[in-house]
Amino acid sequence: MMSSNKLGRNDPCPCGSGKKHKRCCGESFAAFEIADFEWRQLRQLEGAVFDKHLIPYAMEELPDEVVKFALSDCFPEDLPSTLDKELLFNNFFIPWFLFNWIPFDDFGIKRFESKMAIAQNYVKLHETKLNRVEKHFIEIMNQSYYSFYSVLQVEMEKSLMVKDILLGTTHTLKERQGTHQLKRGDVIFSRILTLDKQSIFVGMAPFVVPARYNTNLIDFKEWLIEENNGQALNPEVLRNELDVEILDYFFEMMVSAFNNPFPTLVNTDGDLLLFSKSYFKLTLAPEEALNQLLPLTLSGNIQEFLDSAVRDESGGIQRIEFPWLKKGNKRHKNWDNTVMGHIILEEGKLILETNSEKRTQRGKKLLAKHFGEAVCFQQTVMESPEQALQASPKLPRDKDSKNKYLLELPEVQEQLKALVKSHWENWFDGSIPALDNKTPREAAKTTEGRERLEALLLQYERHNAEKNDNLLKADIPYLRTELGLD
């Protein structure tokens, strides 16, 4: 039955032009539908596969615990309260759950393959219910992979041009609704389905990754290459080998972006900086505890830590301190290891110091794994960098109002213009962390460097669009011309 509130062709157009809908937006929409018949067919096929087959199978034939188990595998526990979880569930989780999640548990369901995705199980059990085109859609979806896509061009009401940051490929997708919401420089997390020369996003995460994470994603890509034994990334590896790492990194960025809408202090893993101390009771002697925790130091030489131990007059160990390390770093490819925290052992006591809540939780799990009942958690004390500064007795008082007045004075504005001009003149030959500590001129000479430069300039471009102060805007065409990027 037709909805009673459907917009008629002779009704006033909702855009406010005063014209009839058929002579205004309705006309362009009809043209879009006619010109993109194949695109509409693909979207209708997508809807049929999801709504007619896979979702009813998952919700009606599988027990509720399957979805609950998948939710715990997909979403981190620290999802921000401001993040729309219903939107995330409908737009992102359901496609991921049906096509990407591998249960590794049959949940007692007959003929259910625990090492196959939900969609693959459906084809195995109900193949006769699918027509040839629907089966082909599922086959192609099973080959698709999630990645991060940087928006390069938006053609309103028609298409998006995007670059796959992890693979370096460029794609043009027919899109209508997304062209109203996305801008050049945005980064989206999704998969691309290409069928019969039509490409669409399926299961796009409904939140844009801020442009300031562009260069972080290049660091992440290089870390993934290291995880892939130094081999180039490809769709099969992203889907079958590194899918968990990619999903986790997306949510790390989302948690950071939603909790801290503006850049803030983070540690080398990108976690929000929090100075943390966790206290434990320990029934093992310090030397025995050190021996069990030696793998966390990435050293096979226990003596180097015993030599620096604090001892009493009789030579007994009173205190041992050592770093908690892990190999490599997903944000800094040239690092051999990452300092995750610091551990102090004393008689009957263990103290774990870290610089993020996430590392603290990970450290607690590792200690429980190594010691079992020999360790007993007591309490964690956390302090933000702001709180640490406030505790400083010599912290000067803020004078925002006076500073704002001074900045608006004409003579100060002239000085600022001179400083900004000098900054951009020197910018070309100054090392920049986002460029792997190379200068822009050095970066422009290599393929990897140019990739980082493009990401950085895209970030500057978005900053220009979001700020009203022309004084601080970067002259992107000038920078590109000087670096030979055109």
JSON list of C-alpha atoms in Angstrom, two decimals, residues 300-451:
[
{"chain": "A", "resi": 300, "resn": "GLY", "atom": "CA", "xyz": [66.49, -12.69, 27.42]},
{"chain": "A", "resi": 301, "resn": "ASN", "atom": "CA", "xyz": [69.03, -11.40, 29.94]},
{"chain": "A", "resi": 302, "resn": "ILE", "atom": "CA", "xyz": [67.57, -11.25, 33.44]},
{"chain": "A", "resi": 303, "resn": "GLN", "atom": "CA", "xyz": [70.92, -10.22, 34.88]},
{"chain": "A", "resi": 304, "resn": "GLU", "atom": "CA", "xyz": [70.80, -6.72, 33.38]},
{"chain": "A", "resi": 305, "resn": "PHE", "atom": "CA", "xyz": [67.74, -5.95, 35.53]},
{"chain": "A", "resi": 306, "resn": "LEU", "atom": "CA", "xyz": [69.09, -7.70, 38.63]},
{"chain": "A", "resi": 307, "resn": "ASP", "atom": "CA", "xyz": [72.30, -5.64, 38.39]},
{"chain": "A", "resi": 308, "resn": "SER", "atom": "CA", "xyz": [70.33, -2.40, 38.67]},
{"chain": "A", "resi": 309, "resn": "ALA", "atom": "CA", "xyz": [68.05, -3.64, 41.47]},
{"chain": "A", "resi": 310, "resn": "VAL", "atom": "CA", "xyz": [67.96, -1.81, 44.82]},
{"chain": "A", "resi": 311, "resn": "ARG", "atom": "CA", "xyz": [69.22, -4.12, 47.57]},
{"chain": "A", "resi": 312, "resn": "ASP", "atom": "CA", "xyz": [69.39, -4.04, 51.35]},
{"chain": "A", "resi": 313, "resn": "GLU", "atom": "CA", "xyz": [72.61, -4.30, 53.38]},
{"chain": "A", "resi": 314, "resn": "SER", "atom": "CA", "xyz": [72.57, -8.11, 53.24]},
{"chain": "A", "resi": 315, "resn": "GLY", "atom": "CA", "xyz": [72.14, -8.10, 49.44]},
{"chain": "A", "resi": 316, "resn": "GLY", "atom": "CA", "xyz": [68.45, -8.94, 49.42]},
{"chain": "A", "resi": 317, "resn": "ILE", "atom": "CA", "xyz": [66.38, -7.38, 46.63]},
{"chain": "A", "resi": 318, "resn": "GLN", "atom": "CA", "xyz": [64.16, -4.53, 47.77]},
{"chain": "A", "resi": 319, "resn": "ARG", "atom": "CA", "xyz": [63.10, -3.06, 44.42]},
{"chain": "A", "resi": 320, "resn": "ILE", "atom": "CA", "xyz": [63.38, -3.94, 40.69]},
{"chain": "A", "resi": 321, "resn": "GLU", "atom": "CA", "xyz": [62.28, -1.61, 37.90]},
{"chain": "A", "resi": 322, "resn": "PHE", "atom": "CA", "xyz": [62.03, -2.45, 34.21]},
{"chain": "A", "resi": 323, "resn": "PRO", "atom": "CA", "xyz": [60.14, -1.35, 31.07]},
{"chain": "A", "resi": 324, "resn": "TRP", "atom": "CA", "xyz": [57.20, -3.20, 29.52]},
{"chain": "A", "resi": 325, "resn": "LEU", "atom": "CA", "xyz": [57.93, -3.33, 25.76]},
{"chain": "A", "resi": 326, "resn": "LYS", "atom": "CA", "xyz": [56.30, -4.66, 22.60]},
{"chain": "A", "resi": 327, "resn": "LYS", "atom": "CA", "xyz": [57.84, -5.11, 19.17]},
{"chain": "A", "resi": 328, "resn": "GLY", "atom": "CA", "xyz": [57.32, -2.42, 16.53]},
{"chain": "A", "resi": 329, "resn": "ASN", "atom": "CA", "xyz": [54.75, 0.37, 16.43]},
{"chain": "A", "resi": 330, "resn": "LYS", "atom": "CA", "xyz": [51.76, 0.62, 14.11]},
{"chain": "A", "resi": 331, "resn": "ARG", "atom": "CA", "xyz": [52.06, 4.41, 13.85]},
{"chain": "A", "resi": 332, "resn": "HIS", "atom": "CA", "xyz": [55.85, 4.71, 13.54]},
{"chain": "A", "resi": 333, "resn": "LYS", "atom": "CA", "xyz": [57.18, 2.09, 11.13]},
{"chain": "A", "resi": 334, "resn": "ASN", "atom": "CA", "xyz": [60.86, 2.81, 11.88]},
{"chain": "A", "resi": 335, "resn": "TRP", "atom": "CA", "xyz": [60.54, 2.03, 15.61]},
{"chain": "A", "resi": 336, "resn": "ASP", "atom": "CA", "xyz": [62.00, -1.29, 16.78]},
{"chain": "A", "resi": 337, "resn": "ASN", "atom": "CA", "xyz": [59.71, -1.39, 19.81]},
{"chain": "A", "resi": 338, "resn": "THR", "atom": "CA", "xyz": [57.15, 0.56, 21.82]},
{"chain": "A", "resi": 339, "resn": "VAL", "atom": "CA", "xyz": [57.37, 1.34, 25.54]},
{"chain": "A", "resi": 340, "resn": "MET", "atom": "CA", "xyz": [53.96, 0.26, 26.83]},
{"chain": "A", "resi": 341, "resn": "GLY", "atom": "CA", "xyz": [54.64, 1.03, 30.47]},
{"chain": "A", "resi": 342, "resn": "HIS", "atom": "CA", "xyz": [56.89, 0.63, 33.47]},
{"chain": "A", "resi": 343, "resn": "ILE", "atom": "CA", "xyz": [56.79, -2.10, 36.14]},
{"chain": "A", "resi": 344, "resn": "ILE", "atom": "CA", "xyz": [58.12, -1.83, 39.71]},
{"chain": "A", "resi": 345, "resn": "LEU", "atom": "CA", "xyz": [58.52, -4.95, 41.88]},
{"chain": "A", "resi": 346, "resn": "GLU", "atom": "CA", "xyz": [58.88, -4.78, 45.65]},
{"chain": "A", "resi": 347, "resn": "GLU", "atom": "CA", "xyz": [58.39, -7.31, 48.40]},
{"chain": "A", "resi": 348, "resn": "GLY", "atom": "CA", "xyz": [54.66, -8.15, 48.35]},
{"chain": "A", "resi": 349, "resn": "LYS", "atom": "CA", "xyz": [53.88, -5.36, 45.87]},
{"chain": "A", "resi": 350, "resn": "LEU", "atom": "CA", "xyz": [53.75, -4.62, 42.13]},
{"chain": "A", "resi": 351, "resn": "ILE", "atom": "CA", "xyz": [53.17, -1.20, 40.54]},
{"chain": "A", "resi": 352, "resn": "LEU", "atom": "CA", "xyz": [52.23, -0.81, 36.87]},
{"chain": "A", "resi": 353, "resn": "GLU", "atom": "CA", "xyz": [52.72, 2.66, 35.33]},
{"chain": "A", "resi": 354, "resn": "THR", "atom": "CA", "xyz": [51.31, 3.48, 31.88]},
{"chain": "A", "resi": 355, "resn": "ASN", "atom": "CA", "xyz": [50.23, 6.55, 29.93]},
{"chain": "A", "resi": 356, "resn": "SER", "atom": "CA", "xyz": [46.77, 5.45, 28.78]},
{"chain": "A", "resi": 357, "resn": "GLU", "atom": "CA", "xyz": [43.71, 3.67, 30.08]},
{"chain": "A", "resi": 358, "resn": "LYS", "atom": "CA", "xyz": [43.88, 1.16, 27.23]},
{"chain": "A", "resi": 359, "resn": "ARG", "atom": "CA", "xyz": [47.46, 0.18, 28.09]},
{"chain": "A", "resi": 360, "resn": "THR", "atom": "CA", "xyz": [46.49, -0.10, 31.75]},
{"chain": "A", "resi": 361, "resn": "GLN", "atom": "CA", "xyz": [43.70, -2.55, 30.94]},
{"chain": "A", "resi": 362, "resn": "ARG", "atom": "CA", "xyz": [45.98, -4.53, 28.66]},
{"chain": "A", "resi": 363, "resn": "GLY", "atom": "CA", "xyz": [48.68, -4.62, 31.34]},
{"chain": "A", "resi": 364, "resn": "LYS", "atom": "CA", "xyz": [46.23, -5.90, 33.97]},
{"chain": "A", "resi": 365, "resn": "LYS", "atom": "CA", "xyz": [45.24, -8.76, 31.67]},
{"chain": "A", "resi": 366, "resn": "LEU", "atom": "CA", "xyz": [48.88, -9.67, 31.02]},
{"chain": "A", "resi": 367, "resn": "LEU", "atom": "CA", "xyz": [49.71, -9.69, 34.73]},
{"chain": "A", "resi": 368, "resn": "ALA", "atom": "CA", "xyz": [46.74, -11.95, 35.44]},
{"chain": "A", "resi": 369, "resn": "LYS", "atom": "CA", "xyz": [47.87, -14.24, 32.62]},
{"chain": "A", "resi": 370, "resn": "HIS", "atom": "CA", "xyz": [51.46, -14.48, 33.93]},
{"chain": "A", "resi": 371, "resn": "PHE", "atom": "CA", "xyz": [50.74, -14.67, 37.66]},
{"chain": "A", "resi": 372, "resn": "GLY", "atom": "CA", "xyz": [47.22, -16.03, 38.04]},
{"chain": "A", "resi": 373, "resn": "GLU", "atom": "CA", "xyz": [46.18, -15.99, 41.70]},
{"chain": "A", "resi": 374, "resn": "ALA", "atom": "CA", "xyz": [49.63, -14.82, 42.79]},
{"chain": "A", "resi": 375, "resn": "VAL", "atom": "CA", "xyz": [48.63, -11.24, 41.92]},
{"chain": "A", "resi": 376, "resn": "CYS", "atom": "CA", "xyz": [45.69, -9.27, 43.32]},
{"chain": "A", "resi": 377, "resn": "PHE", "atom": "CA", "xyz": [44.60, -5.91, 41.89]},
{"chain": "A", "resi": 378, "resn": "GLN", "atom": "CA", "xyz": [44.03, -3.15, 44.46]},
{"chain": "A", "resi": 379, "resn": "GLN", "atom": "CA", "xyz": [43.47, 0.20, 42.74]},
{"chain": "A", "resi": 380, "resn": "THR", "atom": "CA", "xyz": [44.32, 2.42, 39.75]},
{"chain": "A", "resi": 381, "resn": "VAL", "atom": "CA", "xyz": [44.99, 6.16, 40.03]},
{"chain": "A", "resi": 382, "resn": "MET", "atom": "CA", "xyz": [44.74, 8.20, 36.81]},
{"chain": "A", "resi": 383, "resn": "GLU", "atom": "CA", "xyz": [45.64, 11.81, 36.08]},
{"chain": "A", "resi": 384, "resn": "SER", "atom": "CA", "xyz": [45.18, 13.76, 32.85]},
{"chain": "A", "resi": 385, "resn": "PRO", "atom": "CA", "xyz": [47.95, 16.07, 31.57]},
{"chain": "A", "resi": 386, "resn": "GLU", "atom": "CA", "xyz": [45.69, 19.01, 32.45]},
{"chain": "A", "resi": 387, "resn": "GLN", "atom": "CA", "xyz": [45.34, 17.79, 36.03]},
{"chain": "A", "resi": 388, "resn": "ALA", "atom": "CA", "xyz": [49.09, 17.31, 36.25]},
{"chain": "A", "resi": 389, "resn": "LEU", "atom": "CA", "xyz": [49.63, 20.89, 35.08]},
{"chain": "A", "resi": 390, "resn": "GLN", "atom": "CA", "xyz": [47.05, 22.23, 37.52]},
{"chain": "A", "resi": 391, "resn": "ALA", "atom": "CA", "xyz": [48.96, 20.56, 40.31]},
{"chain": "A", "resi": 392, "resn": "SER", "atom": "CA", "xyz": [52.02, 22.63, 39.43]},
{"chain": "A", "resi": 393, "resn": "PRO", "atom": "CA", "xyz": [52.34, 25.53, 41.94]},
{"chain": "A", "resi": 394, "resn": "LYS", "atom": "CA", "xyz": [53.96, 27.85, 39.34]},
{"chain": "A", "resi": 395, "resn": "LEU", "atom": "CA", "xyz": [51.33, 27.46, 36.58]},
{"chain": "A", "resi": 396, "resn": "PRO", "atom": "CA", "xyz": [50.52, 30.98, 35.23]},
{"chain": "A", "resi": 397, "resn": "ARG", "atom": "CA", "xyz": [46.88, 32.13, 35.05]},
{"chain": "A", "resi": 398, "resn": "ASP", "atom": "CA", "xyz": [45.19, 32.27, 31.64]},
{"chain": "A", "resi": 399, "resn": "LYS", "atom": "CA", "xyz": [44.46, 35.72, 30.18]},
{"chain": "A", "resi": 400, "resn": "ASP", "atom": "CA", "xyz": [42.29, 34.89, 27.16]},
{"chain": "A", "resi": 401, "resn": "SER", "atom": "CA", "xyz": [40.34, 38.14, 27.13]},
{"chain": "A", "resi": 402, "resn": "LYS", "atom": "CA", "xyz": [43.44, 40.33, 27.10]},
{"chain": "A", "resi": 403, "resn": "ASN", "atom": "CA", "xyz": [45.10, 38.18, 24.43]},
{"chain": "A", "resi": 404, "resn": "LYS", "atom": "CA", "xyz": [42.04, 38.36, 22.19]},
{"chain": "A", "resi": 405, "resn": "TYR", "atom": "CA", "xyz": [41.99, 42.16, 22.42]},
{"chain": "A", "resi": 406, "resn": "LEU", "atom": "CA", "xyz": [45.69, 42.37, 21.59]},
{"chain": "A", "resi": 407, "resn": "LEU", "atom": "CA", "xyz": [45.34, 40.08, 18.59]},
{"chain": "A", "resi": 408, "resn": "GLU", "atom": "CA", "xyz": [42.70, 42.38, 17.10]},
{"chain": "A", "resi": 409, "resn": "LEU", "atom": "CA", "xyz": [44.97, 45.46, 17.15]},
{"chain": "A", "resi": 410, "resn": "PRO", "atom": "CA", "xyz": [46.04, 46.54, 13.58]},
{"chain": "A", "resi": 411, "resn": "GLU", "atom": "CA", "xyz": [49.72, 46.68, 14.44]},
{"chain": "A", "resi": 412, "resn": "VAL", "atom": "CA", "xyz": [49.58, 43.16, 15.90]},
{"chain": "A", "resi": 413, "resn": "GLN", "atom": "CA", "xyz": [47.76, 41.94, 12.79]},
{"chain": "A", "resi": 414, "resn": "GLU", "atom": "CA", "xyz": [50.61, 43.28, 10.64]},
{"chain": "A", "resi": 415, "resn": "GLN", "atom": "CA", "xyz": [53.16, 41.45, 12.74]},
{"chain": "A", "resi": 416, "resn": "LEU", "atom": "CA", "xyz": [51.10, 38.26, 12.46]},
{"chain": "A", "resi": 417, "resn": "LYS", "atom": "CA", "xyz": [50.98, 38.59, 8.68]},
{"chain": "A", "resi": 418, "resn": "ALA", "atom": "CA", "xyz": [54.76, 38.87, 8.59]},
{"chain": "A", "resi": 419, "resn": "LEU", "atom": "CA", "xyz": [55.12, 35.81, 10.84]},
{"chain": "A", "resi": 420, "resn": "VAL", "atom": "CA", "xyz": [52.71, 33.76, 8.72]},
{"chain": "A", "resi": 421, "resn": "LYS", "atom": "CA", "xyz": [54.51, 34.78, 5.51]},
{"chain": "A", "resi": 422, "resn": "SER", "atom": "CA", "xyz": [57.84, 33.77, 7.06]},
{"chain": "A", "resi": 423, "resn": "HIS", "atom": "CA", "xyz": [56.36, 30.48, 8.24]},
{"chain": "A", "resi": 424, "resn": "TRP", "atom": "CA", "xyz": [55.24, 29.42, 4.75]},
{"chain": "A", "resi": 425, "resn": "GLU", "atom": "CA", "xyz": [58.51, 30.55, 3.16]},
{"chain": "A", "resi": 426, "resn": "ASN", "atom": "CA", "xyz": [60.45, 28.37, 5.62]},
{"chain": "A", "resi": 427, "resn": "TRP", "atom": "CA", "xyz": [57.89, 25.55, 5.55]},
{"chain": "A", "resi": 428, "resn": "PHE", "atom": "CA", "xyz": [59.43, 23.96, 2.45]},
{"chain": "A", "resi": 429, "resn": "ASP", "atom": "CA", "xyz": [62.76, 23.30, 4.18]},
{"chain": "A", "resi": 430, "resn": "GLY", "atom": "CA", "xyz": [61.68, 22.45, 7.71]},
{"chain": "A", "resi": 431, "resn": "SER", "atom": "CA", "xyz": [61.26, 18.85, 8.88]},
{"chain": "A", "resi": 432, "resn": "ILE", "atom": "CA", "xyz": [57.65, 17.88, 9.60]},
{"chain": "A", "resi": 433, "resn": "PRO", "atom": "CA", "xyz": [56.65, 14.86, 11.78]},
{"chain": "A", "resi": 434, "resn": "ALA", "atom": "CA", "xyz": [53.72, 14.04, 9.46]},
{"chain": "A", "resi": 435, "resn": "LEU", "atom": "CA", "xyz": [56.26, 13.65, 6.63]},
{"chain": "A", "resi": 436, "resn": "ASP", "atom": "CA", "xyz": [58.30, 11.15, 8.64]},
{"chain": "A", "resi": 437, "resn": "ASN", "atom": "CA", "xyz": [60.46, 14.08, 9.82]},
{"chain": "A", "resi": 438, "resn": "LYS", "atom": "CA", "xyz": [61.46, 15.00, 6.27]},
{"chain": "A", "resi": 439, "resn": "THR", "atom": "CA", "xyz": [61.13, 18.45, 4.74]},
{"chain": "A", "resi": 440, "resn": "PRO", "atom": "CA", "xyz": [58.40, 19.00, 2.11]},
{"chain": "A", "resi": 441, "resn": "ARG", "atom": "CA", "xyz": [61.08, 19.38, -0.58]},
{"chain": "A", "resi": 442, "resn": "GLU", "atom": "CA", "xyz": [62.69, 16.08, 0.47]},
{"chain": "A", "resi": 443, "resn": "ALA", "atom": "CA", "xyz": [59.32, 14.32, 0.65]},
{"chain": "A", "resi": 444, "resn": "ALA", "atom": "CA", "xyz": [58.36, 15.49, -2.86]},
{"chain": "A", "resi": 445, "resn": "LYS", "atom": "CA", "xyz": [61.27, 13.49, -4.31]},
{"chain": "A", "resi": 446, "resn": "THR", "atom": "CA", "xyz": [59.92, 10.04, -3.40]},
{"chain": "A", "resi": 447, "resn": "THR", "atom": "CA", "xyz": [56.67, 8.16, -4.02]},
{"chain": "A", "resi": 448, "resn": "GLU", "atom": "CA", "xyz": [56.14, 7.56, -0.31]},
{"chain": "A", "resi": 449, "resn": "GLY", "atom": "CA", "xyz": [56.93, 11.17, 0.49]},
{"chain": "A", "resi": 450, "resn": "ARG", "atom": "CA", "xyz": [54.51, 12.50, -2.12]},
{"chain": "A", "resi": 451, "resn": "GLU", "atom": "CA", "xyz": [51.77, 10.31, -0.68]}
]
